[in-house]
Short mmCIF file of C-alpha atoms in Angstrom, two decimals:
data_model
loop_
_atom_site.label_atom_id
_atom_site.label_comp_id
_atom_site.label_asym_id
_atom_site.label_seq_id
_atom_site.Cartn_x
_atom_site.Cartn_y
_atom_site.Cartn_z
CA MET A 216 -0.42 -0.02 -0.04
CA SER A 217 3.11 2.08 -0.34
CA GLU A 218 2.70 3.67 -3.98
CA ARG A 219 2.57 7.30 -4.88
CA ILE A 220 -0.38 8.40 -6.35
CA GLY A 221 -0.37 11.50 -8.30
CA TRP A 222 -3.65 13.41 -7.78
CA ILE A 223 -5.36 16.92 -9.24
CA GLY A 224 -8.31 17.92 -7.54
CA LEU A 225 -9.39 18.87 -4.41
CA GLY A 226 -12.97 20.65 -4.52
CA GLU A 227 -15.64 19.42 -2.13
CA LEU A 228 -15.20 15.73 -3.32
CA GLY A 229 -12.07 15.33 -4.67
CA PHE A 230 -10.67 16.59 -0.98
CA PRO A 231 -12.71 13.14 0.98
CA MET A 232 -11.32 11.20 -1.61
CA ALA A 233 -7.88 12.04 -1.68
CA SER A 234 -7.86 12.07 2.17
CA ASN A 235 -9.06 8.22 1.94
CA LEU A 236 -6.09 7.32 -0.05
CA LEU A 237 -3.79 8.63 2.89
CA ASP A 238 -5.90 6.81 5.42
CA ASN A 239 -5.88 3.58 3.78
CA GLY A 240 -1.37 3.99 3.65
CA TYR A 241 -1.08 5.52 0.04
CA GLN A 242 1.13 8.20 -0.48
CA LEU A 243 0.04 11.03 -2.21
CA THR A 244 1.66 13.90 -4.11
CA VAL A 245 -0.74 16.66 -4.99
CA TYR A 246 -1.80 19.59 -6.96
CA ASN A 247 -4.46 21.82 -6.21
CA ARG A 248 -5.51 25.57 -8.54
CA THR A 249 -6.47 26.66 -4.96
CA ARG A 250 -3.06 25.48 -2.95
CA SER A 251 -4.54 26.21 0.72
CA LYS A 252 -6.85 23.47 0.11
CA ALA A 253 -3.65 20.68 -0.37
CA GLU A 254 -2.50 22.27 3.01
CA PRO A 255 -4.29 19.38 5.64
CA LEU A 256 -3.05 16.82 3.53
CA VAL A 257 0.48 18.01 3.18
CA GLU A 258 0.38 17.96 6.76
CA ARG A 259 -0.65 14.61 7.21
CA GLY A 260 2.29 14.00 4.65
CA ALA A 261 1.60 14.67 0.89
CA GLN A 262 3.47 16.79 -0.72
CA LEU A 263 2.78 19.56 -2.86
CA ALA A 264 3.03 19.52 -6.51
CA THR A 265 3.39 22.64 -8.07
CA GLN A 266 2.64 22.02 -11.29
CA PRO A 267 -0.12 19.07 -12.84
CA SER A 268 2.73 17.58 -14.74
CA GLU A 269 4.90 16.66 -11.81
CA LEU A 270 1.95 14.50 -10.60
CA ALA A 271 2.92 12.79 -13.26
CA ALA A 272 5.41 9.86 -13.30
CA LYS A 273 7.08 7.18 -15.41
CA GLY A 274 4.07 3.85 -14.78
CA GLY A 275 2.54 5.63 -12.30
CA LEU A 276 -1.15 6.37 -11.14
CA VAL A 277 -2.83 9.66 -11.26
CA VAL A 278 -6.20 10.51 -10.18
CA SER A 279 -8.15 13.98 -11.42
CA VAL A 280 -11.56 15.01 -9.40
CA LEU A 281 -12.36 18.45 -11.48
CA TRP A 282 -15.56 20.36 -12.31
CA ASP A 283 -15.60 19.08 -15.73
CA SER A 284 -14.25 17.80 -18.70
CA ASP A 285 -11.93 21.33 -20.11
CA ALA A 286 -10.57 21.29 -16.63
CA THR A 287 -9.36 17.53 -17.40
CA GLU A 288 -7.75 17.68 -20.68
CA SER A 289 -6.56 21.32 -19.93
CA PHE A 290 -4.00 19.49 -17.69
CA VAL A 291 -3.24 16.55 -19.67
CA THR A 292 -0.40 18.35 -21.75
CA PRO A 293 2.06 16.56 -24.29
CA GLU A 294 4.84 17.42 -21.14
CA PHE A 295 2.17 15.70 -18.40
CA LEU A 296 1.83 12.73 -21.97
CA SER A 297 5.63 12.36 -22.08
CA ARG A 298 6.40 11.81 -18.02
CA MET A 299 3.58 9.20 -17.65
CA GLU A 300 4.56 6.49 -20.16
CA GLY A 301 3.19 3.28 -18.82
CA GLY A 302 1.10 4.56 -16.30
CA VAL A 303 -2.81 5.18 -16.06
CA HIS A 304 -4.71 8.11 -15.81
CA ILE A 305 -8.36 8.12 -13.57
CA GLY A 306 -10.52 10.62 -14.92
CA MET A 307 -13.15 11.40 -12.19
CA CYS A 308 -14.82 14.08 -13.23
CA THR A 309 -18.54 13.91 -15.00
CA GLY A 310 -17.61 15.76 -18.43
CA SER A 311 -18.72 14.53 -22.09
CA PRO A 312 -18.44 11.00 -23.40
CA GLU A 313 -16.19 12.58 -26.46
CA ALA A 314 -14.11 14.52 -24.10
CA ALA A 315 -13.37 11.32 -22.58
CA GLN A 316 -13.14 9.08 -26.01
CA ARG A 317 -10.71 12.25 -26.43
CA LEU A 318 -8.97 11.09 -23.75
CA ALA A 319 -8.84 7.34 -24.04
CA LYS A 320 -7.24 8.00 -27.49
CA LEU A 321 -4.42 10.84 -26.45
CA HIS A 322 -2.87 8.86 -23.84
CA ALA A 323 -3.19 5.41 -25.82
CA GLU A 324 -1.32 7.69 -28.64
CA HIS A 325 1.52 8.40 -25.65
CA GLY A 326 1.86 4.68 -24.29
CA SER A 327 -0.43 4.99 -21.11
CA THR A 328 -4.37 4.53 -20.42
CA TYR A 329 -6.68 6.43 -19.55
CA VAL A 330 -9.43 5.26 -17.31
CA GLU A 331 -13.05 6.28 -17.16
CA ALA A 332 -14.38 6.76 -13.40
CA PRO A 333 -17.45 9.45 -12.71
CA VAL A 334 -18.49 9.08 -9.07
CA PHE A 335 -22.23 9.27 -7.25
CA GLY A 336 -22.06 10.75 -4.19
CA ARG A 337 -21.91 13.62 -2.46
CA PRO A 338 -19.23 14.70 0.04
CA GLU A 339 -20.89 13.05 3.20
CA ALA A 340 -20.42 9.84 1.11
CA ALA A 341 -17.42 10.01 0.04
CA ARG A 342 -16.49 10.76 3.90
CA ALA A 343 -18.22 7.26 4.35
CA ARG A 344 -16.90 6.01 1.95
CA GLN A 345 -19.93 4.53 0.26
CA LEU A 346 -19.52 6.07 -3.23
CA ALA A 347 -20.70 4.28 -6.68
CA ILE A 348 -18.74 4.10 -9.48
CA PRO A 349 -19.15 3.15 -12.94
CA TYR A 350 -15.56 2.36 -14.51
CA ALA A 351 -14.56 1.63 -18.07
CA GLY A 352 -11.00 1.56 -19.97
CA PRO A 353 -8.74 -1.68 -20.62
CA GLN A 354 -9.15 -4.57 -18.84
CA GLU A 355 -5.31 -4.56 -17.31
CA ALA A 356 -5.47 -1.15 -16.54
CA LYS A 357 -8.84 -1.78 -14.43
CA ASN A 358 -7.67 -4.64 -13.33
CA ARG A 359 -4.41 -1.94 -11.45
CA VAL A 360 -6.86 0.66 -10.09
CA LYS A 361 -9.85 -1.73 -8.90
CA PRO A 362 -8.04 -1.69 -5.65
CA LEU A 363 -7.92 2.21 -5.51
CA LEU A 364 -11.19 3.17 -6.40
CA THR A 365 -12.52 0.95 -3.40
CA ALA A 366 -9.94 2.67 -1.43
CA LEU A 367 -10.34 6.02 -2.15
CA GLY A 368 -14.23 5.38 -0.85
CA GLY A 369 -16.10 3.33 -3.99
CA HIS A 370 -18.48 1.09 -2.44
CA ALA A 371 -20.42 -0.54 -5.09
CA LEU A 372 -17.68 -0.38 -8.55
CA PHE A 373 -19.78 -1.60 -12.23
CA ASP A 374 -17.71 -2.24 -14.76
CA MET A 375 -18.49 -0.87 -17.84
CA GLY A 376 -16.41 -2.24 -20.73
CA GLU A 377 -14.07 -1.10 -22.33
CA GLN A 378 -15.55 1.52 -24.34
CA PRO A 379 -14.73 5.13 -23.60
CA GLY A 380 -17.93 7.40 -23.23
CA VAL A 381 -20.32 5.12 -21.70
CA PRO A 382 -19.40 5.67 -17.41
CA THR A 383 -20.46 9.20 -18.62
CA VAL A 384 -23.23 8.47 -20.31
CA ILE A 385 -24.09 6.92 -17.17
CA LYS A 386 -23.55 9.50 -14.73
CA GLN A 387 -25.32 11.43 -16.64
CA LEU A 388 -28.40 9.56 -16.79
CA GLY A 389 -28.35 9.30 -12.89
CA ASN A 390 -27.39 12.80 -12.25
CA PHE A 391 -30.92 13.33 -14.64
CA LEU A 392 -33.20 11.12 -12.45
CA ILE A 393 -31.53 12.31 -9.29
CA ILE A 394 -32.34 15.70 -10.48
CA SER A 395 -35.92 14.88 -11.51
CA MET A 396 -36.85 12.84 -8.40
CA GLY A 397 -35.84 15.92 -6.51
CA ARG A 398 -37.93 18.55 -8.54
CA SER A 399 -40.61 16.51 -9.07
CA LEU A 400 -40.39 15.85 -4.70
CA ALA A 401 -40.43 19.95 -4.22
CA GLU A 402 -42.96 20.33 -6.91
CA GLY A 403 -45.11 17.48 -5.36
CA LEU A 404 -44.76 18.77 -1.69
CA ALA A 405 -45.82 22.05 -2.56
CA ILE A 406 -48.56 21.05 -3.80
CA ALA A 407 -49.85 19.12 -1.24
CA GLU A 408 -49.44 21.43 1.07
CA GLY A 409 -50.99 23.87 -0.59
CA ALA A 410 -54.19 21.04 -0.79
CA GLY A 411 -53.63 21.14 3.75
CA VAL A 412 -51.27 18.43 3.51
CA ASN A 413 -48.20 18.38 6.65
CA PRO A 414 -45.46 17.87 3.78
CA THR A 415 -43.68 15.78 6.43
CA ALA A 416 -46.05 13.31 6.82
CA ALA A 417 -46.53 12.84 3.48
CA VAL A 418 -42.19 12.54 2.87
CA ASN A 419 -42.13 9.58 5.60
CA MET A 420 -45.43 8.02 4.02
CA LEU A 421 -43.51 7.92 1.08
CA ALA A 422 -40.07 7.15 2.08
CA GLU A 423 -41.58 3.66 4.13
CA SER A 424 -43.26 2.38 1.49
CA LEU A 425 -42.85 3.53 -2.19
CA PHE A 426 -39.34 5.22 -2.17
CA PRO A 427 -37.29 3.29 0.29
CA VAL A 428 -34.34 6.05 -1.38
CA PRO A 429 -31.97 8.50 0.41
CA ILE A 430 -33.38 10.88 -1.79
CA PHE A 431 -36.56 10.72 -0.02
CA ARG A 432 -35.39 10.35 3.08
CA ASN A 433 -32.47 13.12 3.54
CA TYR A 434 -34.22 15.79 0.91
CA GLY A 435 -37.96 14.73 0.85
CA LYS A 436 -37.37 15.04 4.78
CA ALA A 437 -34.88 19.23 3.87
CA LEU A 438 -37.69 19.95 1.72
CA ALA A 439 -40.44 19.59 3.51
CA GLU A 440 -38.51 21.58 6.77
CA LYS A 441 -38.69 23.58 3.82
CA LYS A 442 -34.61 23.33 3.00
CA ASN A 443 -33.84 23.48 -0.49
CA LEU A 444 -30.98 21.80 -0.59
CA LEU A 445 -30.53 22.29 -4.40
CA THR A 446 -30.44 26.18 -4.48
CA THR A 447 -27.61 26.24 -3.34
CA SER A 448 -25.02 24.12 -5.92
CA LYS A 449 -24.51 25.15 -9.40
CA ILE A 450 -24.39 20.92 -10.38
CA PRO A 451 -27.83 20.16 -11.15
CA ALA A 452 -27.89 23.56 -14.10
CA LYS A 453 -23.94 21.66 -15.18
CA ASP A 454 -25.58 17.90 -15.18
CA LEU A 455 -28.99 19.23 -16.47
CA SER A 456 -26.77 20.84 -19.89
CA LEU A 457 -24.58 17.67 -20.44
CA PHE A 458 -27.55 16.04 -20.53
CA HIS A 459 -29.66 18.21 -22.87
CA ARG A 460 -26.74 18.58 -25.42
CA LEU A 461 -26.60 14.86 -25.20
CA ALA A 462 -30.33 14.38 -26.16
CA GLU A 463 -29.53 17.71 -28.65
CA ASP A 464 -26.84 15.61 -30.23
CA HIS A 465 -28.03 11.71 -30.76
CA ALA A 466 -31.95 14.03 -32.03
CA ARG A 467 -33.65 12.38 -28.64
CA SER A 468 -36.92 14.46 -27.65
CA ASN A 469 -36.07 15.50 -24.30
CA PRO A 470 -39.20 17.52 -22.53
CA ILE A 471 -38.30 16.94 -18.74
CA THR A 472 -34.82 17.46 -19.43
CA GLN A 473 -35.76 21.08 -20.87
CA THR A 474 -38.23 21.30 -18.17
CA LEU A 475 -35.83 20.68 -14.94
CA LEU A 476 -33.63 23.28 -17.23
CA GLN A 477 -35.70 26.06 -17.13
CA LEU A 478 -36.56 25.74 -13.69
CA THR A 479 -32.71 24.81 -12.22
CA LEU A 480 -31.60 27.73 -14.59
CA ALA A 481 -34.44 30.41 -12.90
CA VAL A 482 -33.08 29.13 -9.56
CA ASP A 483 -29.63 29.85 -10.42
CA LYS A 484 -31.03 33.63 -11.63
CA MET B 205 -63.78 -13.63 10.96
CA SER B 206 -67.42 -14.29 9.54
CA GLU B 207 -68.44 -10.98 9.65
CA ARG B 208 -70.07 -10.37 6.15
CA ILE B 209 -68.89 -6.99 4.22
CA GLY B 210 -70.34 -5.33 1.33
CA TRP B 211 -68.33 -4.66 -1.97
CA ILE B 212 -68.94 -2.77 -4.92
CA GLY B 213 -66.16 -2.62 -7.67
CA LEU B 214 -64.64 -5.28 -9.22
CA GLY B 215 -61.90 -3.86 -11.78
CA GLU B 216 -58.00 -4.88 -11.70
CA LEU B 217 -57.48 -3.80 -8.34
CA GLY B 218 -60.55 -4.57 -6.84
CA PHE B 219 -61.21 -8.29 -7.62
CA PRO B 220 -58.18 -9.28 -6.38
CA MET B 221 -58.68 -7.30 -2.71
CA ALA B 222 -62.05 -8.86 -2.79
CA SER B 223 -60.62 -12.40 -3.46
CA ASN B 224 -58.54 -11.68 -0.66
CA LEU B 225 -61.54 -11.24 1.36
CA LEU B 226 -62.51 -13.94 0.89
CA ASP B 227 -59.35 -16.66 1.34
CA ASN B 228 -59.56 -14.56 4.62
CA GLY B 229 -62.92 -16.31 5.41
CA TYR B 230 -65.29 -12.83 5.05
CA GLN B 231 -68.44 -13.25 3.70
CA LEU B 232 -68.76 -10.81 0.63
CA THR B 233 -72.03 -9.86 -0.90
CA VAL B 234 -70.75 -7.89 -4.26
CA TYR B 235 -72.23 -5.60 -6.83
CA ASN B 236 -70.23 -4.64 -10.10
CA ARG B 237 -71.49 -3.04 -13.04
CA THR B 238 -70.22 -5.44 -15.42
CA ARG B 239 -71.88 -8.72 -14.05
CA SER B 240 -69.59 -11.49 -15.00
CA LYS B 241 -66.80 -9.89 -13.42
CA ALA B 242 -68.66 -11.52 -9.70
CA GLU B 243 -69.30 -14.94 -11.26
CA PRO B 244 -65.58 -15.91 -10.35
CA LEU B 245 -66.27 -15.35 -6.39
CA VAL B 246 -69.76 -16.15 -6.20
CA GLU B 247 -68.63 -19.36 -7.36
CA ARG B 248 -66.81 -19.13 -4.05
CA GLY B 249 -69.95 -18.65 -1.91
CA ALA B 250 -70.20 -14.29 -2.48
CA GLN B 251 -73.69 -13.15 -2.84
CA LEU B 252 -74.57 -11.13 -5.76
CA ALA B 253 -76.30 -7.78 -5.26
CA THR B 254 -78.19 -6.51 -7.98
CA GLN B 255 -78.09 -3.18 -6.94
CA PRO B 256 -75.53 -0.94 -5.12
CA SER B 257 -77.91 -0.05 -2.07
CA GLU B 258 -78.66 -3.63 -1.46
CA LEU B 259 -74.52 -3.78 -0.30
CA ALA B 260 -75.59 -1.99 3.22
CA ALA B 261 -76.78 -3.34 6.05
CA LYS B 262 -77.39 -1.58 9.36
CA GLY B 263 -73.73 -0.99 11.06
CA GLY B 264 -72.52 -2.88 8.50
CA LEU B 265 -69.12 -2.65 6.67
CA VAL B 266 -69.27 -1.66 2.63
CA VAL B 267 -65.85 -1.47 0.60
CA SER B 268 -65.87 0.74 -2.70
CA VAL B 269 -63.33 0.31 -5.26
CA LEU B 270 -64.12 2.56 -8.01
CA TRP B 271 -62.85 4.11 -10.81
CA ASP B 272 -63.02 8.15 -9.49
CA SER B 273 -64.77 10.11 -6.94
CA ASP B 274 -67.83 10.34 -8.87
CA ALA B 275 -68.60 7.03 -9.30
CA THR B 276 -68.21 6.52 -5.75
CA GLU B 277 -70.50 9.46 -5.14
CA SER B 278 -73.23 8.47 -7.45
CA PHE B 279 -73.62 5.11 -5.90
CA VAL B 280 -74.05 7.05 -2.16
CA THR B 281 -77.70 7.90 -3.02
CA PRO B 282 -79.84 8.29 0.06
CA GLU B 283 -81.36 5.23 0.00
CA PHE B 284 -77.87 3.13 0.32
CA LEU B 285 -77.83 6.05 3.20
CA SER B 286 -80.48 5.22 5.11
CA ARG B 287 -79.65 1.26 4.97
CA MET B 288 -76.25 1.99 6.58
CA GLU B 289 -76.84 3.41 9.45
CA GLY B 290 -74.26 3.38 12.01
CA GLY B 291 -71.99 1.27 9.42
CA VAL B 292 -68.91 2.06 7.79
CA HIS B 293 -68.08 3.27 3.83
CA ILE B 294 -64.61 2.28 3.09
CA GLY B 295 -63.64 4.24 -0.04
CA MET B 296 -60.47 3.18 -1.98
CA CYS B 297 -61.20 5.24 -4.85
CA THR B 298 -58.22 7.36 -6.30
CA GLY B 299 -60.62 10.59 -6.49
CA SER B 300 -60.65 14.26 -5.44
CA PRO B 301 -60.38 15.07 -1.87
CA GLU B 302 -62.95 17.36 -2.25
CA ALA B 303 -65.02 14.61 -2.98
CA ALA B 304 -63.62 12.56 0.42
CA GLN B 305 -64.76 15.57 2.37
CA ARG B 306 -68.34 15.44 0.76
CA LEU B 307 -68.56 11.95 0.64
CA ALA B 308 -67.43 12.52 4.73
CA LYS B 309 -69.79 14.92 5.46
CA LEU B 310 -72.68 13.08 4.09
CA HIS B 311 -72.09 9.41 5.87
CA ALA B 312 -71.82 11.82 9.12
CA GLU B 313 -75.41 13.54 8.86
CA HIS B 314 -76.18 10.87 8.08
CA GLY B 315 -75.28 8.44 11.15
CA SER B 316 -72.86 6.08 9.65
CA THR B 317 -68.73 6.86 8.57
CA TYR B 318 -66.51 7.48 6.01
CA VAL B 319 -63.10 6.13 5.90
CA GLU B 320 -60.78 7.46 3.38
CA ALA B 321 -58.33 4.84 2.18
CA PRO B 322 -56.56 4.90 -0.99
CA VAL B 323 -54.52 2.16 -2.45
CA PHE B 324 -50.82 2.30 -3.95
CA GLY B 325 -50.09 -1.09 -6.03
CA ARG B 326 -50.63 -2.55 -9.31
CA PRO B 327 -52.95 -5.46 -9.99
CA GLU B 328 -49.89 -7.57 -8.27
CA ALA B 329 -49.46 -6.03 -5.34
CA ALA B 330 -52.75 -6.60 -4.80
CA ARG B 331 -52.93 -10.29 -4.91
CA ALA B 332 -48.96 -10.66 -3.48
CA ARG B 333 -51.12 -8.70 -0.68
CA GLN B 334 -48.39 -5.96 -0.65
CA LEU B 335 -50.15 -3.10 -1.24
CA ALA B 336 -49.54 0.46 0.82
CA ILE B 337 -52.72 2.72 1.79
CA PRO B 338 -53.36 5.82 3.63
CA TYR B 339 -55.97 6.04 5.39
CA ALA B 340 -58.09 8.76 7.40
CA GLY B 341 -61.58 9.06 9.34
CA PRO B 342 -62.85 9.08 12.95
CA GLN B 343 -60.66 6.78 15.03
CA GLU B 344 -63.10 4.36 15.97
CA ALA B 345 -63.89 3.83 12.68
CA LYS B 346 -60.14 3.26 11.80
CA ASN B 347 -59.98 1.18 14.64
CA ARG B 348 -62.72 -0.87 13.30
CA VAL B 349 -61.68 -1.30 10.35
CA LYS B 350 -57.88 -2.16 10.31
CA PRO B 351 -58.42 -5.72 9.94
CA LEU B 352 -60.07 -5.55 7.04
CA LEU B 353 -57.49 -2.96 5.26
CA THR B 354 -55.04 -6.18 5.98
CA ALA B 355 -57.19 -9.03 5.21
CA LEU B 356 -57.40 -7.00 1.18
CA GLY B 357 -54.19 -7.32 1.06
CA GLY B 358 -52.95 -3.92 3.11
CA HIS B 359 -49.21 -4.63 4.12
CA ALA B 360 -48.07 -0.75 4.75
CA LEU B 361 -50.90 1.18 6.55
CA PHE B 362 -50.21 4.46 6.89
CA ASP B 363 -52.61 6.32 9.57
CA MET B 364 -52.92 9.71 8.43
CA GLY B 365 -54.88 11.34 10.91
CA GLU B 366 -58.81 11.81 10.76
CA GLN B 367 -58.87 15.00 8.35
CA PRO B 368 -60.87 13.96 4.72
CA GLY B 369 -59.10 14.28 1.98
CA VAL B 370 -55.96 14.03 3.44
CA PRO B 371 -54.57 10.57 2.15
CA THR B 372 -56.38 11.15 -1.10
CA VAL B 373 -54.12 14.32 -1.92
CA ILE B 374 -50.81 12.01 -0.48
CA LYS B 375 -51.95 8.73 -3.06
CA GLN B 376 -52.02 12.08 -6.16
CA LEU B 377 -48.73 13.28 -5.16
CA GLY B 378 -47.37 9.39 -4.92
CA ASN B 379 -48.33 8.51 -8.22
CA PHE B 380 -47.03 11.48 -9.76
CA LEU B 381 -43.84 10.52 -8.51
CA ILE B 382 -44.37 7.52 -9.87
CA ILE B 383 -45.47 8.82 -13.28
CA SER B 384 -42.17 11.04 -13.18
CA MET B 385 -39.84 8.23 -12.19
CA GLY B 386 -41.65 6.15 -14.83
CA ARG B 387 -41.51 9.25 -17.45
CA SER B 388 -38.06 9.99 -17.20
CA LEU B 389 -36.86 7.00 -16.95
CA ALA B 390 -37.96 6.02 -20.49
CA GLU B 391 -36.92 9.85 -21.63
CA GLY B 392 -33.27 9.32 -20.03
CA LEU B 393 -32.75 5.70 -21.05
CA ALA B 394 -33.56 6.41 -24.93
CA ILE B 395 -30.98 9.26 -23.99
CA ALA B 396 -28.50 7.16 -22.74
CA GLU B 397 -29.50 4.76 -25.65
CA GLY B 398 -29.16 7.00 -28.62
CA ALA B 399 -25.79 7.96 -27.37
CA GLY B 400 -24.52 4.75 -27.96
CA VAL B 401 -25.01 2.75 -24.22
CA ASN B 402 -26.71 -0.63 -23.63
CA PRO B 403 -30.14 0.03 -21.63
CA THR B 404 -30.42 -3.12 -19.37
CA ALA B 405 -26.48 -2.24 -18.03
CA ALA B 406 -27.28 1.28 -17.46
CA VAL B 407 -31.32 0.42 -15.61
CA ASN B 408 -29.13 -2.29 -13.77
CA MET B 409 -26.61 0.04 -12.69
CA LEU B 410 -29.28 2.10 -11.64
CA ALA B 411 -31.57 -0.25 -9.44
CA GLU B 412 -28.19 -1.90 -7.35
CA SER B 413 -26.54 1.56 -6.41
CA LEU B 414 -29.01 4.51 -6.66
CA PHE B 415 -32.42 3.69 -6.90
CA PRO B 416 -33.09 0.66 -5.18
CA VAL B 417 -36.90 0.42 -5.89
CA PRO B 418 -39.54 -1.80 -7.51
CA ILE B 419 -40.24 0.87 -10.41
CA PHE B 420 -36.37 0.69 -11.83
CA ARG B 421 -36.05 -3.04 -11.18
CA ASN B 422 -39.67 -3.82 -12.92
CA TYR B 423 -40.10 -1.11 -14.89
CA GLY B 424 -36.94 -0.28 -15.66
CA LYS B 425 -36.19 -3.81 -17.43
CA ALA B 426 -39.21 -3.52 -19.21
CA LEU B 427 -38.44 -0.12 -20.88
CA ALA B 428 -34.92 -1.53 -21.61
CA GLU B 429 -36.45 -4.52 -23.24
CA LYS B 430 -38.33 -1.63 -25.15
CA LYS B 431 -42.28 -2.44 -23.36
CA ASN B 432 -44.19 0.75 -22.74
CA LEU B 433 -45.46 -0.27 -19.71
CA LEU B 434 -47.32 3.42 -19.72
CA THR B 435 -49.25 3.37 -23.17
CA THR B 436 -51.19 1.01 -22.10
CA SER B 437 -53.04 1.82 -19.59
CA LYS B 438 -55.31 5.91 -18.62
CA ILE B 439 -54.51 5.81 -15.44
CA PRO B 440 -51.58 8.23 -15.65
CA ALA B 441 -53.74 10.77 -17.97
CA LYS B 442 -56.11 10.40 -14.32
CA ASP B 443 -53.82 10.71 -12.01
CA LEU B 444 -52.01 13.96 -13.55
CA SER B 445 -55.06 15.48 -14.11
CA LEU B 446 -56.25 15.49 -11.34
CA PHE B 447 -52.77 16.01 -9.47
CA HIS B 448 -52.59 19.11 -12.81
CA ARG B 449 -56.20 20.17 -10.82
CA LEU B 450 -55.39 20.03 -7.59
CA ALA B 451 -52.31 22.51 -8.55
CA GLU B 452 -54.21 24.93 -10.30
CA ASP B 453 -56.63 24.54 -7.29
CA HIS B 454 -53.96 26.26 -5.13
CA ALA B 455 -52.04 28.35 -7.47
CA ARG B 456 -49.37 26.53 -6.83
CA SER B 457 -46.72 26.21 -10.31
CA ASN B 458 -46.65 23.02 -11.60
CA PRO B 459 -44.56 23.03 -15.07
CA ILE B 460 -42.95 19.29 -14.46
CA THR B 461 -46.89 17.95 -13.99
CA GLN B 462 -47.63 20.01 -17.09
CA THR B 463 -45.09 18.31 -18.60
CA LEU B 464 -45.79 14.84 -17.77
CA LEU B 465 -49.57 15.75 -18.59
CA GLN B 466 -48.98 16.37 -21.57
CA LEU B 467 -46.39 13.56 -22.93
CA THR B 468 -49.32 11.55 -20.97
CA LEU B 469 -52.16 12.80 -23.36
CA ALA B 470 -49.77 12.78 -26.22
CA VAL B 471 -49.43 8.99 -26.23
CA ASP B 472 -53.26 8.16 -25.46
CA LYS B 473 -54.21 9.77 -28.86
#
């Protein structure tokens, strides 16, 4: 467990995941645009890189947990690629499938491998090591990174094959469904409350019968208590924009996606 | 367990529920507009009524499982009410909360009681005795009917208090959420498939991680295999119309409800 891992991205989700690796005995070299976010990890023994290319080492492992595909592609420079020959880059952002395909091709052309592994889970789930991770890439690389995905907080790992782009589409689909359920719950509870029903009683009944899922237990209860969690995050608008683009790119009708996107953008204003 | 129950409504859901009561040793007098549907129960010992008022008996129990509020209100005639003094009418349709309030008032004025108990569950769930039932009414009547609700297939009973209309609003809310999840799943899987993802693999991953609920396991798999169950039923359009009216009556914004209603009506054409 003494392998040194290069890590880029210490945001809300990346930080607890990197922290889990330290807990599990991995050695880390970390890079983050806002350097102060790396300090708690450096205090625990992580090395600090001053630029992303320093994370790469011949035959090594690099994990990126960035906001989107653009941020991920922008650090995969010719210098980075030449330094990580024989290595594996595990990309964990929620981005576009086309970018995942480009990254897979680029790494292959430079003698390294891209494993696409977007993450389902809130920061609390990362801390509790309850992340769900669909992943894809060449079989040998997947075998190598599987223990790492578990060590960083993966609880349910789903091998989606070798075709790049598939895990990203599934991640976008899952996010769309979560947002649809959350927004539907918000709309429905407001209507029920308008009709004189106690929203907490309604949520409890549904969470105990038809919908025994975390979003009903947690988000439903927060909604019933008037804490609208969705309005504080930019993630839903980003994820719905990605899914909307995916639908349009493939000429699929998407009236629910469009309705949710409009709702989300209206909230962001 | 030899109490005689009056039963009206032997449709897809009513039939297996009445059948469960016979299995549990109850005596039934049944009425159904289409008389032939009652025959299998008559063969098992149920008595046949030629009109709904014959179901009522002083101090007795009557269960109605009809299409909507109109069908329920139309059989609660002055004759019916005078014959069931001291009795309890358990109304199990998905209707409007206002109708439930009118029925509660009407029964109270005639010395009987209305217990509102709409049913969550498909016919298979009725047969498997896995129904979820929110119910409301005067406490004494609820105590009396609770064993009956279990005997007819209720697995999860939720006492929602004494205020009429509340269980109906919760039923409408639950149906809205089920339809929203089903339609979102259909839209999302079509988009994912357009982007080259195997829908069965996507549904399996989601059902095993984020959404361990029957609609993903059952409906999701049917969708992935191109069996669109929603298009064969008139229930979604009816339920969404009710919920849309509820939202408009109480001046609540309902963009998702409207989108789903348009989708459902488009399918029905």
